[in-house]
XYZ file of N, CA and C in Angstrom:
387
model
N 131.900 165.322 29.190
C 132.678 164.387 28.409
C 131.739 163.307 27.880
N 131.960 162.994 26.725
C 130.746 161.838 25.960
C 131.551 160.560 26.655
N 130.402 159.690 26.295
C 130.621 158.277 26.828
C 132.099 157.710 25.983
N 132.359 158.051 25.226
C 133.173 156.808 23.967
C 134.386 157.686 24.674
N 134.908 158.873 25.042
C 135.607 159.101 25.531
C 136.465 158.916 26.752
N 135.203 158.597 27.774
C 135.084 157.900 28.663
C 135.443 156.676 28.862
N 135.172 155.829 27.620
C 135.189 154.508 27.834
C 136.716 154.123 26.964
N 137.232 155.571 26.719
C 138.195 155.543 25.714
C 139.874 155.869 26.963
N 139.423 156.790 27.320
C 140.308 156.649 28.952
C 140.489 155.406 29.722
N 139.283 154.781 30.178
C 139.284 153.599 30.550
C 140.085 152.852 30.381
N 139.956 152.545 29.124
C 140.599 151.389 28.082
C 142.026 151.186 28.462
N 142.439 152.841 27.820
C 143.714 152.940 27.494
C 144.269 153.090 28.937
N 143.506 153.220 30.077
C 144.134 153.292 31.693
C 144.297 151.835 31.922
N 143.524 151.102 31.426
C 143.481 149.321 31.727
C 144.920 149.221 31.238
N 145.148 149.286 30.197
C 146.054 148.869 29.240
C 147.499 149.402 29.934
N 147.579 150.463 30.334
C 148.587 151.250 30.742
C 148.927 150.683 32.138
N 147.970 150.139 32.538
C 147.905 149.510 34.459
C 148.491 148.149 34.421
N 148.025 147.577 33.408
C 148.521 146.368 32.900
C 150.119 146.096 32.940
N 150.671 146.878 32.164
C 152.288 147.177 31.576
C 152.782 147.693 33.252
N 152.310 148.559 33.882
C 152.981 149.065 34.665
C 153.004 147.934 36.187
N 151.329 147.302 36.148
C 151.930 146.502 37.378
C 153.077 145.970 36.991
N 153.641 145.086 36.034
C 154.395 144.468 35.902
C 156.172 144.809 36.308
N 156.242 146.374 35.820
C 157.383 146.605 36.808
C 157.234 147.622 37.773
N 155.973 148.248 37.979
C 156.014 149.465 38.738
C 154.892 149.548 39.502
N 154.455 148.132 40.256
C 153.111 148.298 40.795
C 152.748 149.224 41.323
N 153.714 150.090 41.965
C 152.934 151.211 42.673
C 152.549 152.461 41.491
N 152.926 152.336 40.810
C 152.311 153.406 39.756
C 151.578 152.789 39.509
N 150.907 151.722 39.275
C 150.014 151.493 38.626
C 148.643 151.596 39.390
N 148.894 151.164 40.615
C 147.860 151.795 41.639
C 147.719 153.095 41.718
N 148.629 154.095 41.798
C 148.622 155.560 41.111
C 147.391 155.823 39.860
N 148.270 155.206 39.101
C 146.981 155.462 37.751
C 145.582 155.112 37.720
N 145.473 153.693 38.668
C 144.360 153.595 38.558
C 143.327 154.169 39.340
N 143.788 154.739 40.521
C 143.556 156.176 41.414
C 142.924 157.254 40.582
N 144.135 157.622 39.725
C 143.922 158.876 39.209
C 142.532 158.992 37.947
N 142.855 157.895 37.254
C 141.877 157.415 36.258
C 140.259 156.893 36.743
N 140.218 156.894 37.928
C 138.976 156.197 38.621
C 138.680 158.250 39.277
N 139.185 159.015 39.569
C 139.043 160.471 39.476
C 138.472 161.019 38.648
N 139.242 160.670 37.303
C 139.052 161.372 36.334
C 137.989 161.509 35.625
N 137.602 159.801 35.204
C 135.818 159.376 35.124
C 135.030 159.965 35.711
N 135.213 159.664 37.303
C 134.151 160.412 38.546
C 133.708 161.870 37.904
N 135.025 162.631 38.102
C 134.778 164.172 37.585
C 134.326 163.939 36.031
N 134.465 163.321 34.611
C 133.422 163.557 33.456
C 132.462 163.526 34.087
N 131.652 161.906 34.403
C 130.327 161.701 34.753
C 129.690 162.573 35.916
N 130.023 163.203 36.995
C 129.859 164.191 37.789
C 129.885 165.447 36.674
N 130.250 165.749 36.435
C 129.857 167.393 35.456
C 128.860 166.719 34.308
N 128.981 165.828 33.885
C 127.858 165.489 32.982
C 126.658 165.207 33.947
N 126.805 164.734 34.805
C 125.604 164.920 35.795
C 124.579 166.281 36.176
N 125.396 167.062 36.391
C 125.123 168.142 37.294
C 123.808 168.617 36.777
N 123.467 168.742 35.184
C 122.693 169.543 34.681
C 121.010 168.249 35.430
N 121.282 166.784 35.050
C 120.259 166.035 36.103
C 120.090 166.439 37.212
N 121.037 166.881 37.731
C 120.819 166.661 39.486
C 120.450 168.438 39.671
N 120.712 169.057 38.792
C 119.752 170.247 38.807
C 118.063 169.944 38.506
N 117.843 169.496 37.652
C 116.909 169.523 37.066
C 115.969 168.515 38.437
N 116.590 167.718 38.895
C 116.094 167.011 40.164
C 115.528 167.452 41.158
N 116.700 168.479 41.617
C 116.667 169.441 42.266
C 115.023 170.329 42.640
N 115.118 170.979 41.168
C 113.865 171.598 41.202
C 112.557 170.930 41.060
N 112.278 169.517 40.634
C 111.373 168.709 40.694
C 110.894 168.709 42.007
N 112.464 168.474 43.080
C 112.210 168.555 45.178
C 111.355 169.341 45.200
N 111.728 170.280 44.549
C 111.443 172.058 45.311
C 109.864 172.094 44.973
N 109.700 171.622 43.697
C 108.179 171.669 42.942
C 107.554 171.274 43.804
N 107.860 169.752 44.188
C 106.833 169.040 45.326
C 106.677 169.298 46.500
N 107.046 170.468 46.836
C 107.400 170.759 48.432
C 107.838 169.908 49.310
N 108.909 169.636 48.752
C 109.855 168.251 49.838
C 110.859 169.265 50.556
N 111.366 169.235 51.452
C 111.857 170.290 52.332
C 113.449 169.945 51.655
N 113.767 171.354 51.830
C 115.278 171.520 51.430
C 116.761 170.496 52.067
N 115.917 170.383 53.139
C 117.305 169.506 53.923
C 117.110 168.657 53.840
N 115.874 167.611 52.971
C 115.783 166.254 52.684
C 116.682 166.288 51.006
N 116.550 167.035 50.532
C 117.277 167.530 49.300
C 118.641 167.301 49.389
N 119.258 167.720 50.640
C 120.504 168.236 51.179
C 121.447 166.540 51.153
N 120.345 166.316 51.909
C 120.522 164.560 52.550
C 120.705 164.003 51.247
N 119.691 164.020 50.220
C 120.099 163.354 49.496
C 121.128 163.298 48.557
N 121.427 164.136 48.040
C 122.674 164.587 47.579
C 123.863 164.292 48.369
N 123.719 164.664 49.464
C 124.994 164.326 50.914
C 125.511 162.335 50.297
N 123.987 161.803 50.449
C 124.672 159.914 50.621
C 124.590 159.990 48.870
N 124.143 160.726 47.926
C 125.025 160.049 46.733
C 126.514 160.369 47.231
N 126.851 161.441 47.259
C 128.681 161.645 47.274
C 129.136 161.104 48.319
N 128.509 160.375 49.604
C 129.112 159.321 50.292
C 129.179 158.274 49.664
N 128.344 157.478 48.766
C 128.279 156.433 48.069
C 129.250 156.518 47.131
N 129.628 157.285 45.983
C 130.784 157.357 44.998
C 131.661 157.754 45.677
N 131.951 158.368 46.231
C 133.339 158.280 47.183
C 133.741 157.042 48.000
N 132.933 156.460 48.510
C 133.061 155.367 49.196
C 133.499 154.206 48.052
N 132.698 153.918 47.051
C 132.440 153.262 45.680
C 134.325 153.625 45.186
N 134.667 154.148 44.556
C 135.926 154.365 44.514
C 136.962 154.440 45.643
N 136.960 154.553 46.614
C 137.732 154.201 47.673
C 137.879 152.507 47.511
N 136.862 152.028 47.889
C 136.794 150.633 47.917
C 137.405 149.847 46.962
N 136.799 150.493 45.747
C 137.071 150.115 44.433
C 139.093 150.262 44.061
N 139.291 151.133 44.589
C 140.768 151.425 44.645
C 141.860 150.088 45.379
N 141.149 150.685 46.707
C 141.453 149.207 47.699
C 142.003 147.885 47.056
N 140.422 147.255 46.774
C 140.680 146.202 46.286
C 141.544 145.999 45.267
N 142.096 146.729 44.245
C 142.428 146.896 43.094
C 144.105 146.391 43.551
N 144.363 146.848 44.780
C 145.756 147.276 45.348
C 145.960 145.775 46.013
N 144.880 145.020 46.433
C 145.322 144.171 46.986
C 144.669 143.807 48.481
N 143.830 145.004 48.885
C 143.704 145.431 49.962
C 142.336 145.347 50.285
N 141.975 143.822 50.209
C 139.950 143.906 50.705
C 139.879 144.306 51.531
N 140.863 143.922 52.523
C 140.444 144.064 54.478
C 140.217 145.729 54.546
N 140.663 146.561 54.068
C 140.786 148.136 54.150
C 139.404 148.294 53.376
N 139.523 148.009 51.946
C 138.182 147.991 51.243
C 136.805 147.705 52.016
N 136.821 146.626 53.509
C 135.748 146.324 53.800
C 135.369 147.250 54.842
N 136.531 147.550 55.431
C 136.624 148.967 56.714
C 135.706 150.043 56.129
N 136.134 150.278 54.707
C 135.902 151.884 54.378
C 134.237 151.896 54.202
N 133.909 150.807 53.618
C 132.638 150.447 53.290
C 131.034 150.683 54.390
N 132.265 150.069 55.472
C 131.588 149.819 56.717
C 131.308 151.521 57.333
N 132.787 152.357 57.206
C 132.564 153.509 57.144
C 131.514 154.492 56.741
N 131.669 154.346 55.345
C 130.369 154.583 54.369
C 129.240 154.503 55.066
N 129.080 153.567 55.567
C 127.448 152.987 55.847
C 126.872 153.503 56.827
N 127.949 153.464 57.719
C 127.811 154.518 59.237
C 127.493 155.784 58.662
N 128.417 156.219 57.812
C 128.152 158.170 57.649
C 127.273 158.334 56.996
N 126.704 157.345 56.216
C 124.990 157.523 55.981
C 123.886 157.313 57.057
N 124.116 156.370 57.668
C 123.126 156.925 59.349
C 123.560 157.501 60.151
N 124.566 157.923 60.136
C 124.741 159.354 60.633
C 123.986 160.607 60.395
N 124.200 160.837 59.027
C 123.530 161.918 58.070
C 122.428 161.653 58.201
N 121.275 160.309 58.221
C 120.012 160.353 58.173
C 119.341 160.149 59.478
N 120.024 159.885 60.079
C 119.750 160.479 61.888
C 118.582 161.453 61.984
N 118.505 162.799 61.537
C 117.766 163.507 62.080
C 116.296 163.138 61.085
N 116.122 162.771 59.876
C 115.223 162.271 59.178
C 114.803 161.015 59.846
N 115.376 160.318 60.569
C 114.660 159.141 61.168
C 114.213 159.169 62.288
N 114.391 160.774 63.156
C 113.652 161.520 64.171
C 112.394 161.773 63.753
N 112.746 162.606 62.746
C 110.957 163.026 62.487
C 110.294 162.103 62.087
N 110.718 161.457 61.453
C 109.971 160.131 60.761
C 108.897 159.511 62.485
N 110.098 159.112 63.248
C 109.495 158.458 64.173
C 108.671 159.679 65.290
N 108.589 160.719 65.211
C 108.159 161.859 65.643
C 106.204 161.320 65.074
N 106.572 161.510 63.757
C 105.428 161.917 63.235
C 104.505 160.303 63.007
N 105.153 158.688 63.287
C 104.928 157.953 64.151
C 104.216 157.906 65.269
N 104.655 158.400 66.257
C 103.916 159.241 67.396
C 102.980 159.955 67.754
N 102.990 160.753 66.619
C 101.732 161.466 66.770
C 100.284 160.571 65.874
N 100.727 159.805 65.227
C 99.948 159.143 64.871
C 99.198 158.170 65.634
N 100.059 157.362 66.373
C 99.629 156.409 67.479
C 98.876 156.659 68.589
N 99.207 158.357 69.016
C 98.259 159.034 69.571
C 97.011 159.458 69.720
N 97.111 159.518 68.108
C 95.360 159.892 67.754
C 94.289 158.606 68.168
């Protein structure tokens, strides 16, 4: 999806969120749900052909596949999280917005847990020498 289209959804979702808080707040949190989706998925498929092309740059440099894995893993924790939050607040709802965030942050050191093994592995063997 091109940008002007993009920014053309937007618009007309602002506009539409606008009218509806006014008698139907909960649709309008609906829409702006759905419309904060909808973006995600253009710019995500307009992505993909980068994050291929990225991809094989990893592979070129001999960066190991599961650092690849990882990285890809905390972008889609980050935009998922990023729109969660972003939703949240929208609704009214920082205190949840700040939970999810906090969430987020954890399931990225979670995920980079075993990269901060070897890291400190290979630490070790250094200090050794």
């Amino acid at each position: 999806m091109e940008l002007t289209a993009i920014v053309g959804l937007g618009v007309t979702a602002v506009a539409l969120i606008v009218l509806l808080r006014q008698y139907r707040p909960e649709y309008a949190l609906l829409c702006s749900v759905l419309c904060s989706v909808l973006i995600f998925a253009a710019v995500l498929s307009g992505l993909l052909p980068a994050l291929s092309e990225l991809e094989n740059w990893l592979y070129s440099l001999s960066v190991k596949g599961e650092y690849t894995a990882v990285l890809f893993k905390a972008l889609g924790i980050c935009f998922i999280t990023q729109i969660a939050c972003d939703s949240c607040r929208d609704a009214g709802e920082s205190a949840i917005a700040s939970k999810i965030e906090l969430a987020g942050k954890f399931a990225l050191v979670v995920l980079a847990l075993p990269m901060f093994r070897e890291i400190l592995q290979i630490a070790l063997t250094f200090m050794a020498l």
